[in-house]
mmCIF file of C-alpha atoms in Angstrom:
data_model
loop_
_atom_site.group_PDB
_atom_site.id
_atom_site.type_symbol
_atom_site.label_atom_id
_atom_site.label_comp_id
_atom_site.label_asym_id
_atom_site.label_seq_id
_atom_site.Cartn_x
_atom_site.Cartn_y
_atom_site.Cartn_z
ATOM 1 C CA MET W 1 140.928 143.985 -2.995
ATOM 2 C CA GLU W 2 140.076 142.903 0.539
ATOM 3 C CA GLN W 3 143.558 143.909 1.655
ATOM 4 C CA GLU W 4 143.017 147.418 0.257
ATOM 5 C CA HIS W 5 139.718 147.708 2.198
ATOM 6 C CA ILE W 6 141.492 146.707 5.401
ATOM 7 C CA ILE W 7 144.228 149.305 4.826
ATOM 8 C CA LEU W 8 141.629 151.980 4.052
ATOM 9 C CA LEU W 9 139.696 151.066 7.204
ATOM 10 C CA GLN W 10 142.883 151.274 9.278
ATOM 11 C CA LYS W 11 143.615 154.728 7.847
ATOM 12 C CA ILE W 12 140.098 155.905 8.659
ATOM 13 C CA LEU W 13 140.398 154.601 12.227
ATOM 14 C CA VAL W 14 143.778 156.314 12.667
ATOM 15 C CA LEU W 15 142.327 159.545 11.287
ATOM 16 C CA LEU W 16 139.312 159.322 13.626
ATOM 17 C CA PHE W 17 141.646 158.662 16.560
ATOM 18 C CA CYS W 18 143.792 161.683 15.648
ATOM 19 C CA VAL W 19 140.735 163.939 15.253
ATOM 20 C CA THR W 20 139.327 162.765 18.613
ATOM 21 C CA LEU W 21 142.682 163.275 20.331
ATOM 22 C CA PHE W 22 143.107 166.700 18.756
ATOM 23 C CA TRP W 23 139.592 167.692 19.882
ATOM 24 C CA LYS W 24 140.303 166.559 23.448
ATOM 25 C CA ILE W 25 143.533 168.580 23.481
ATOM 26 C CA ILE W 26 141.674 171.685 22.252
ATOM 27 C CA LYS W 27 138.978 171.220 24.922
ATOM 28 C CA TYR W 28 141.669 170.787 27.586
ATOM 29 C CA MET W 29 143.523 173.928 26.480
ATOM 30 C CA CYS W 30 140.254 175.901 26.410
ATOM 31 C CA GLY W 31 139.533 174.642 29.908
ATOM 32 C CA LEU W 32 142.924 175.904 31.082
ATOM 33 C CA LEU W 33 142.275 179.302 29.535
ATOM 34 C CA ASN W 34 138.856 179.527 31.180
ATOM 35 C CA MET W 35 139.978 178.134 34.527
ATOM 36 C CA GLU W 36 139.110 180.607 37.242
ATOM 37 C CA LYS W 37 141.947 181.817 39.429
ATOM 38 C CA GLU W 38 141.917 181.173 43.154
ATOM 39 C CA PRO W 39 140.570 184.246 45.014
ATOM 40 C CA LEU W 40 143.068 186.581 46.660
ATOM 41 C CA THR W 41 142.205 187.997 50.066
ATOM 42 C CA VAL W 42 142.639 191.763 50.256
ATOM 43 C CA LEU W 43 142.591 193.648 53.551
ATOM 44 C CA VAL W 44 141.580 197.313 53.682
ATOM 45 C CA THR W 45 141.936 199.006 57.056
ATOM 46 C CA GLY W 46 139.977 202.177 57.767
ATOM 47 C CA ALA W 47 137.473 200.791 55.278
ATOM 48 C CA ALA W 48 134.524 202.891 56.487
ATOM 49 C CA GLY W 49 136.454 206.111 55.874
ATOM 50 C CA GLN W 50 136.567 208.243 52.747
ATOM 51 C CA ILE W 51 139.478 206.515 51.009
ATOM 52 C CA GLY W 52 138.265 203.064 52.038
ATOM 53 C CA TYR W 53 134.776 203.774 50.697
ATOM 54 C CA ALA W 54 136.274 204.805 47.339
ATOM 55 C CA LEU W 55 138.779 201.936 47.301
ATOM 56 C CA VAL W 56 136.759 198.798 48.072
ATOM 57 C CA PRO W 57 134.498 198.975 44.972
ATOM 58 C CA MET W 58 137.568 199.492 42.782
ATOM 59 C CA ILE W 59 139.107 196.310 44.228
ATOM 60 C CA ALA W 60 135.825 194.409 43.835
ATOM 61 C CA ARG W 61 135.541 195.539 40.194
ATOM 62 C CA GLY W 62 139.040 194.293 39.287
ATOM 63 C CA VAL W 63 140.782 197.669 39.005
ATOM 64 C CA MET W 64 143.514 196.612 41.453
ATOM 65 C CA LEU W 65 144.247 193.007 40.446
ATOM 66 C CA GLY W 66 142.795 192.629 36.965
ATOM 67 C CA PRO W 67 139.467 191.673 35.380
ATOM 68 C CA ASP W 68 140.009 187.920 35.846
ATOM 69 C CA GLN W 69 141.131 187.856 39.498
ATOM 70 C CA PRO W 70 138.440 186.984 42.073
ATOM 71 C CA VAL W 71 138.854 188.639 45.469
ATOM 72 C CA ILE W 72 137.706 188.247 49.052
ATOM 73 C CA LEU W 73 137.555 191.590 50.853
ATOM 74 C CA HIS W 74 138.453 191.923 54.522
ATOM 75 C CA MET W 75 137.455 195.337 55.865
ATOM 76 C CA LEU W 76 138.684 196.604 59.241
ATOM 77 C CA ASP W 77 137.746 199.708 61.163
ATOM 78 C CA ILE W 78 137.482 200.919 64.755
ATOM 79 C CA GLU W 79 134.510 200.130 66.997
ATOM 80 C CA PRO W 80 132.796 203.554 66.626
ATOM 81 C CA ALA W 81 132.727 203.008 62.848
ATOM 82 C CA ALA W 82 131.277 199.470 63.043
ATOM 83 C CA GLU W 83 127.789 200.473 61.890
ATOM 84 C CA ALA W 84 129.131 202.485 58.951
ATOM 85 C CA LEU W 85 131.427 199.577 58.067
ATOM 86 C CA ASN W 86 128.452 197.223 57.967
ATOM 87 C CA GLY W 87 126.751 199.708 55.644
ATOM 88 C CA VAL W 88 129.728 199.482 53.268
ATOM 89 C CA LYS W 89 129.435 195.689 53.355
ATOM 90 C CA MET W 90 125.740 195.924 52.458
ATOM 91 C CA GLU W 91 126.553 198.169 49.487
ATOM 92 C CA LEU W 92 129.203 195.756 48.233
ATOM 93 C CA ILE W 93 126.675 192.920 48.343
ATOM 94 C CA ASP W 94 124.063 195.111 46.612
ATOM 95 C CA ALA W 95 126.519 195.990 43.823
ATOM 96 C CA ALA W 96 126.720 192.279 42.839
ATOM 97 C CA PHE W 97 130.348 192.449 41.706
ATOM 98 C CA PRO W 98 131.123 189.275 39.684
ATOM 99 C CA LEU W 99 134.698 189.086 41.029
ATOM 100 C CA LEU W 100 133.763 189.500 44.698
ATOM 101 C CA ARG W 101 133.774 186.077 46.366
ATOM 102 C CA GLY W 102 133.275 187.172 49.970
ATOM 103 C CA VAL W 103 133.214 190.151 52.341
ATOM 104 C CA VAL W 104 134.299 190.306 55.983
ATOM 105 C CA ALA W 105 133.532 193.511 57.904
ATOM 106 C CA THR W 106 135.059 193.507 61.369
ATOM 107 C CA THR W 107 136.570 195.535 64.192
ATOM 108 C CA ASP W 108 138.750 192.559 65.233
ATOM 109 C CA VAL W 109 142.253 193.002 63.825
ATOM 110 C CA ALA W 110 143.099 189.277 64.081
ATOM 111 C CA GLU W 111 139.986 188.293 62.109
ATOM 112 C CA ALA W 112 140.715 190.995 59.533
ATOM 113 C CA CYS W 113 144.294 189.823 58.959
ATOM 114 C CA LYS W 114 143.553 186.093 58.660
ATOM 115 C CA GLY W 115 144.940 184.654 55.425
ATOM 116 C CA VAL W 116 145.471 188.067 53.862
ATOM 117 C CA ASN W 117 147.463 188.135 50.580
ATOM 118 C CA ILE W 118 147.430 191.914 50.125
ATOM 119 C CA ALA W 119 147.030 194.486 52.898
ATOM 120 C CA VAL W 120 146.173 198.116 52.130
ATOM 121 C CA MET W 121 146.646 200.058 55.350
ATOM 122 C CA VAL W 122 144.417 203.114 55.027
ATOM 123 C CA GLY W 123 143.464 203.476 58.689
ATOM 124 C CA GLY W 124 145.492 205.800 60.887
ATOM 125 C CA PHE W 125 145.188 208.632 63.372
ATOM 126 C CA PRO W 126 144.883 212.006 61.611
ATOM 127 C CA ARG W 127 146.515 215.122 62.957
ATOM 128 C CA LYS W 128 143.948 217.344 64.638
ATOM 129 C CA GLU W 129 144.099 221.024 65.400
ATOM 130 C CA GLY W 130 146.397 221.811 68.313
ATOM 131 C CA MET W 131 148.152 218.410 68.235
ATOM 132 C CA GLU W 132 151.921 218.236 68.370
ATOM 133 C CA ARG W 133 153.723 216.186 65.726
ATOM 134 C CA LYS W 134 154.964 213.765 68.383
ATOM 135 C CA ASP W 135 151.395 213.176 69.632
ATOM 136 C CA VAL W 136 150.262 212.156 66.150
ATOM 137 C CA MET W 137 153.330 209.966 65.698
ATOM 138 C CA SER W 138 152.755 208.282 69.056
ATOM 139 C CA LYS W 139 149.139 207.419 68.144
ATOM 140 C CA ASN W 140 150.141 205.956 64.781
ATOM 141 C CA VAL W 141 153.085 204.032 66.211
ATOM 142 C CA SER W 142 150.653 202.279 68.569
ATOM 143 C CA ILE W 143 148.213 201.517 65.731
ATOM 144 C CA TYR W 144 150.857 200.155 63.364
ATOM 145 C CA LYS W 145 152.635 198.168 66.046
ATOM 146 C CA ALA W 146 149.357 196.331 66.834
ATOM 147 C CA GLN W 147 148.397 195.809 63.203
ATOM 148 C CA ALA W 148 151.898 194.594 62.341
ATOM 149 C CA ALA W 149 151.670 191.994 65.087
ATOM 150 C CA ALA W 150 148.325 190.779 63.694
ATOM 151 C CA LEU W 151 149.704 190.563 60.131
ATOM 152 C CA GLU W 152 152.772 188.759 61.447
ATOM 153 C CA GLN W 153 150.602 186.146 63.138
ATOM 154 C CA HIS W 154 147.674 185.741 60.739
ATOM 155 C CA ALA W 155 148.517 186.947 57.195
ATOM 156 C CA ALA W 156 149.703 184.718 54.340
ATOM 157 C CA PRO W 157 153.519 184.281 54.327
ATOM 158 C CA ASP W 158 153.871 186.171 51.011
ATOM 159 C CA CYS W 159 151.556 189.032 52.044
ATOM 160 C CA LYS W 160 152.203 192.301 50.202
ATOM 161 C CA VAL W 161 151.624 195.444 52.279
ATOM 162 C CA LEU W 162 150.865 198.985 51.107
ATOM 163 C CA VAL W 163 150.695 201.718 53.752
ATOM 164 C CA VAL W 164 148.558 204.711 52.785
ATOM 165 C CA ALA W 165 147.873 206.411 56.142
ATOM 166 C CA ASN W 166 150.176 209.293 57.010
ATOM 167 C CA PRO W 167 152.967 209.529 57.948
ATOM 168 C CA ALA W 168 153.008 206.730 55.372
ATOM 169 C CA ASN W 169 156.767 206.133 55.105
ATOM 170 C CA THR W 170 157.306 205.949 58.852
ATOM 171 C CA ASN W 171 154.123 203.966 59.502
ATOM 172 C CA ALA W 172 155.464 201.423 56.995
ATOM 173 C CA LEU W 173 158.811 201.361 58.799
ATOM 174 C CA ILE W 174 157.111 200.650 62.150
ATOM 175 C CA LEU W 175 155.058 197.909 60.529
ATOM 176 C CA LYS W 176 158.240 196.373 59.135
ATOM 177 C CA GLU W 177 159.856 196.379 62.572
ATOM 178 C CA PHE W 178 156.968 194.486 64.187
ATOM 179 C CA ALA W 179 156.244 192.034 61.380
ATOM 180 C CA PRO W 180 159.746 190.570 60.950
ATOM 181 C CA SER W 181 158.606 187.455 59.061
ATOM 182 C CA ILE W 182 157.144 189.574 56.242
ATOM 183 C CA PRO W 183 160.027 190.185 53.798
ATOM 184 C CA ASP W 184 161.377 193.766 53.680
ATOM 185 C CA LYS W 185 160.530 193.929 49.983
ATOM 186 C CA ASN W 186 156.882 193.185 50.741
ATOM 187 C CA ILE W 187 156.326 196.337 52.813
ATOM 188 C CA THR W 188 155.820 199.552 50.857
ATOM 189 C CA CYS W 189 154.132 202.928 51.163
ATOM 190 C CA LEU W 190 152.105 204.996 48.736
ATOM 191 C CA THR W 191 153.846 207.696 46.714
ATOM 192 C CA ARG W 192 152.026 206.717 43.511
ATOM 193 C CA LEU W 193 149.480 209.452 44.240
ATOM 194 C CA ASP W 194 152.282 212.037 44.069
ATOM 195 C CA HIS W 195 153.666 210.308 40.955
ATOM 196 C CA ASN W 196 150.254 210.514 39.273
ATOM 197 C CA ARG W 197 149.893 214.161 40.322
ATOM 198 C CA ALA W 198 153.223 214.920 38.652
ATOM 199 C CA LEU W 199 152.118 213.153 35.454
ATOM 200 C CA GLY W 200 148.888 215.168 35.533
ATOM 201 C CA GLN W 201 150.657 218.500 35.894
ATOM 202 C CA ILE W 202 152.990 217.764 32.961
ATOM 203 C CA SER W 203 150.130 216.598 30.730
ATOM 204 C CA GLU W 204 148.111 219.728 31.557
ATOM 205 C CA ARG W 205 151.080 221.984 30.860
ATOM 206 C CA LEU W 206 151.803 220.352 27.474
ATOM 207 C CA ASN W 207 148.159 219.753 26.558
ATOM 208 C CA VAL W 208 148.729 216.049 25.901
ATOM 209 C CA HIS W 209 146.955 212.997 27.306
ATOM 210 C CA VAL W 210 148.447 211.820 30.596
ATOM 211 C CA SER W 211 149.216 208.393 29.066
ATOM 212 C CA GLU W 212 151.735 210.112 26.763
ATOM 213 C CA VAL W 213 153.909 211.144 29.751
ATOM 214 C CA LYS W 214 156.142 208.645 31.551
ATOM 215 C CA ASN W 215 159.059 208.229 33.934
ATOM 216 C CA VAL W 216 158.607 211.097 36.331
ATOM 217 C CA ILE W 217 160.035 210.259 39.770
ATOM 218 C CA ILE W 218 158.956 211.013 43.305
ATOM 219 C CA TRP W 219 161.962 210.855 45.607
ATOM 220 C CA GLY W 220 161.701 210.572 49.375
ATOM 221 C CA ASN W 221 158.898 211.198 51.815
ATOM 222 C CA HIS W 222 155.158 211.407 51.148
ATOM 223 C CA SER W 223 155.174 214.906 52.607
ATOM 224 C CA SER W 224 155.811 218.473 51.542
ATOM 225 C CA THR W 225 159.570 217.686 51.288
ATOM 226 C CA GLN W 226 159.061 215.087 48.529
ATOM 227 C CA TYR W 227 160.962 215.811 45.332
ATOM 228 C CA PRO W 228 159.034 215.443 42.044
ATOM 229 C CA ASP W 229 161.747 214.991 39.406
ATOM 230 C CA VAL W 230 161.258 215.196 35.616
ATOM 231 C CA ASN W 231 164.913 215.041 34.587
ATOM 232 C CA HIS W 232 164.440 211.541 33.116
ATOM 233 C CA ALA W 233 160.802 211.864 32.040
ATOM 234 C CA SER W 234 159.650 211.788 28.438
ATOM 235 C CA VAL W 235 156.506 212.713 26.524
ATOM 236 C CA ILE W 236 154.928 211.868 23.178
ATOM 237 C CA THR W 237 154.137 215.318 21.785
ATOM 238 C CA THR W 238 151.096 216.258 19.680
ATOM 239 C CA ASN W 239 153.068 215.614 16.474
ATOM 240 C CA GLY W 240 153.886 212.059 17.612
ATOM 241 C CA ALA W 241 157.566 212.615 18.446
ATOM 242 C CA GLU W 242 159.074 211.498 21.768
ATOM 243 C CA LYS W 243 160.916 214.262 23.631
ATOM 244 C CA SER W 244 162.297 214.770 27.088
ATOM 245 C CA VAL W 245 159.838 216.609 29.320
ATOM 246 C CA LYS W 246 162.483 219.254 30.020
ATOM 247 C CA ASP W 247 162.899 219.985 26.311
ATOM 248 C CA ALA W 248 159.158 219.890 25.645
ATOM 249 C CA ILE W 249 158.359 222.354 28.433
ATOM 250 C CA ALA W 250 161.513 224.444 27.890
ATOM 251 C CA ASN W 251 161.016 226.326 31.141
ATOM 252 C CA ASP W 252 163.396 225.183 33.886
ATOM 253 C CA ASP W 253 162.208 227.923 36.206
ATOM 254 C CA TRP W 254 158.642 226.520 36.193
ATOM 255 C CA LEU W 255 159.906 222.944 36.573
ATOM 256 C CA GLU W 256 162.108 223.850 39.554
ATOM 257 C CA THR W 257 159.560 226.023 41.369
ATOM 258 C CA GLU W 258 155.834 226.026 40.622
ATOM 259 C CA PHE W 259 155.692 222.436 39.320
ATOM 260 C CA ILE W 260 157.402 221.072 42.437
ATOM 261 C CA THR W 261 155.346 223.072 44.926
ATOM 262 C CA THR W 262 152.080 222.269 43.111
ATOM 263 C CA VAL W 263 152.730 218.536 43.417
ATOM 264 C CA GLN W 264 153.977 218.881 47.004
ATOM 265 C CA GLN W 265 150.943 220.935 48.088
ATOM 266 C CA ARG W 266 148.268 219.275 45.954
ATOM 267 C CA GLY W 267 146.715 217.453 48.900
ATOM 268 C CA ALA W 268 146.305 220.699 50.832
ATOM 269 C CA ALA W 269 144.812 222.402 47.757
ATOM 270 C CA ILE W 270 142.198 219.637 47.444
ATOM 271 C CA ILE W 271 141.290 219.916 51.139
ATOM 272 C CA LYS W 272 140.853 223.663 50.689
ATOM 273 C CA ALA W 273 138.663 223.146 47.599
ATOM 274 C CA ARG W 274 136.389 220.318 48.765
ATOM 275 C CA LYS W 275 136.819 220.594 52.564
ATOM 276 C CA LEU W 276 137.786 216.911 52.518
ATOM 277 C CA SER W 277 141.011 215.085 51.720
ATOM 278 C CA SER W 278 141.934 213.346 48.455
ATOM 279 C CA ALA W 279 139.936 210.129 48.553
ATOM 280 C CA LEU W 280 139.157 209.236 44.939
ATOM 281 C CA SER W 281 142.684 209.919 43.663
ATOM 282 C CA ALA W 282 144.313 208.185 46.647
ATOM 283 C CA ALA W 283 142.172 205.080 46.135
ATOM 284 C CA SER W 284 142.966 205.055 42.415
ATOM 285 C CA ALA W 285 146.701 205.428 43.135
ATOM 286 C CA ALA W 286 146.584 202.556 45.638
ATOM 287 C CA CYS W 287 145.088 200.358 42.903
ATOM 288 C CA ASP W 288 147.793 201.498 40.454
ATOM 289 C CA HIS W 289 150.520 200.711 43.017
ATOM 290 C CA ILE W 290 149.331 197.166 43.738
ATOM 291 C CA ARG W 291 148.384 196.380 40.120
ATOM 292 C CA ASP W 292 151.836 197.294 38.790
ATOM 293 C CA TRP W 293 153.546 195.503 41.687
ATOM 294 C CA VAL W 294 151.588 192.273 41.122
ATOM 295 C CA LEU W 295 151.133 192.317 37.331
ATOM 296 C CA GLY W 296 154.277 194.244 36.304
ATOM 297 C CA THR W 297 155.172 197.641 34.870
ATOM 298 C CA LEU W 298 155.167 198.317 31.144
ATOM 299 C CA LYS W 299 158.495 197.795 29.382
ATOM 300 C CA GLY W 300 160.539 200.986 29.407
ATOM 301 C CA THR W 301 158.394 202.557 32.129
ATOM 302 C CA TRP W 302 159.002 202.995 35.829
ATOM 303 C CA VAL W 303 156.781 204.119 38.693
ATOM 304 C CA SER W 304 157.392 205.564 42.161
ATOM 305 C CA MET W 305 157.044 203.419 45.289
ATOM 306 C CA GLY W 306 158.054 203.989 48.887
ATOM 307 C CA VAL W 307 160.365 201.032 49.599
ATOM 308 C CA TYR W 308 163.007 200.007 52.113
ATOM 309 C CA SER W 309 166.230 201.769 51.149
ATOM 310 C CA ASP W 310 169.205 199.589 50.255
ATOM 311 C CA GLY W 311 171.584 202.570 49.966
ATOM 312 C CA SER W 312 170.826 203.287 46.284
ATOM 313 C CA TYR W 313 171.536 206.873 45.183
ATOM 314 C CA GLY W 314 173.316 207.552 48.473
ATOM 315 C CA ILE W 315 170.110 207.308 50.520
ATOM 316 C CA GLN W 316 170.650 205.925 54.010
ATOM 317 C CA PRO W 317 169.549 202.323 54.460
ATOM 318 C CA GLY W 318 166.972 201.754 57.168
ATOM 319 C CA ILE W 319 164.242 204.150 56.013
ATOM 320 C CA ILE W 320 161.254 203.743 53.693
ATOM 321 C CA TYR W 321 162.050 206.131 50.819
ATOM 322 C CA SER W 322 160.351 206.674 47.468
ATOM 323 C CA PHE W 323 162.431 205.528 44.501
ATOM 324 C CA PRO W 324 161.782 204.887 40.815
ATOM 325 C CA VAL W 325 161.064 201.162 40.435
ATOM 326 C CA THR W 326 160.155 198.612 37.807
ATOM 327 C CA CYS W 327 158.074 195.550 38.680
ATOM 328 C CA GLU W 328 158.109 192.042 37.254
ATOM 329 C CA LYS W 329 156.611 188.752 38.510
ATOM 330 C CA GLY W 330 155.453 190.329 41.760
ATOM 331 C CA GLN W 331 158.839 191.859 42.641
ATOM 332 C CA TRP W 332 159.992 195.477 42.461
ATOM 333 C CA SER W 333 163.530 196.648 41.631
ATOM 334 C CA ILE W 334 164.983 200.125 42.075
ATOM 335 C CA VAL W 335 165.977 201.661 38.724
ATOM 336 C CA GLN W 336 169.747 202.101 38.812
ATOM 337 C CA GLY W 337 172.217 204.383 37.062
ATOM 338 C CA LEU W 338 170.138 207.560 36.708
ATOM 339 C CA LYS W 339 172.167 210.750 36.696
ATOM 340 C CA VAL W 340 171.546 213.021 39.689
ATOM 341 C CA ASP W 341 172.419 216.695 39.302
ATOM 342 C CA GLU W 342 173.270 219.085 42.149
ATOM 343 C CA PHE W 343 169.738 220.527 42.376
ATOM 344 C CA SER W 344 168.269 217.028 42.640
ATOM 345 C CA ARG W 345 170.890 215.911 45.148
ATOM 346 C CA ASP W 346 169.958 218.711 47.547
ATOM 347 C CA LYS W 347 166.238 217.925 47.269
ATOM 348 C CA MET W 348 166.776 214.181 47.697
ATOM 349 C CA ASP W 349 168.965 214.682 50.755
ATOM 350 C CA ALA W 350 166.521 217.146 52.351
ATOM 351 C CA THR W 351 163.620 214.686 52.197
ATOM 352 C CA ALA W 352 165.879 211.858 53.444
ATOM 353 C CA LYS W 353 166.850 214.051 56.406
ATOM 354 C CA GLU W 354 163.178 214.530 57.274
ATOM 355 C CA LEU W 355 162.627 210.758 57.139
ATOM 356 C CA MET W 356 165.559 210.164 59.501
ATOM 357 C CA GLU W 357 164.042 212.695 61.904
ATOM 358 C CA GLU W 358 160.648 210.958 61.677
ATOM 359 C CA LYS W 359 162.326 207.620 62.342
ATOM 360 C CA SER W 360 164.007 208.991 65.473
ATOM 361 C CA LEU W 361 160.715 210.475 66.657
ATOM 362 C CA ALA W 362 158.869 207.195 66.068
ATOM 363 C CA TYR W 363 161.483 205.193 67.938
ATOM 364 C CA SER W 364 161.343 207.652 70.846
ATOM 365 C CA CYS W 365 157.585 206.989 70.985
ATOM 366 C CA LEU W 366 158.270 203.246 71.091
ATOM 367 C CA ASN W 367 160.735 203.690 73.933
#
């Protein structure tokens, strides 16, 4: 009888040990799930401007990097904008964003670039009335050469760079030249705004929600020579069936004329309508670009990014050109094997030609 009591007691002790161990494991796993991520430092240049003012609250709210990613914002602008920049900092503090772990507002490029994980280069010199193209290019070459040097010296080794300021592709190329330690694949420019504009035009035309349209492409330069391409795009129609956009619209003339020019000239149309440039949509697109780059694109979906050409689709290496890309684990890859018809080939080559001309002009400014 006593032996049975001992055995029973041993079983109870083993059971209690197992329950305690199991509970500790559950608590540990819950702790891992609730463990806060280390903050990422995000630089926004031109932060007191229109796009910057729209962009920084989106970053602070988690739109760019996700609802569980704390951020430290570094905001840079020129000396005449210092007071306005400080006003933006005050508003960020007043908004009490839970994810915002710190704000630096400065006119010192070295301070702004210190420890930066992600750099969104919004600041640039805009073209003013009466200015020659080379004058604008020369101003921006100087700006991006200096900022590249600061990123090279002070940013985190794995810093991801998105250039928004125009001419975005060529500004990104200059930045790449003067920040050689930043990997080529970590320097990109924004064509996601054009990509989103193309999605919007298709959804409006077909009267479907924009989320039902995917895989448009912006080829080339973020300029009026860009080529919005729907040859590989698809849409979920109102009856729930997936169709190619070309079949759903069934109007090649519209797709090859009005659709293209509307997307190409959308920025100018917005300036004409509101007497100011696209700020809200550009800021939103910048968030989309970085979010997909860092967190990954949806399976079966690609997006458009201005990236350093590797010769894909016959595009000359050595320029920053917009391609269709997929993203996974913080890396982008150009979508390969898409068929290019004669109409597309001409458009793709025309925008590449413009980028080669811009590159030559930029290098002449350097020399």
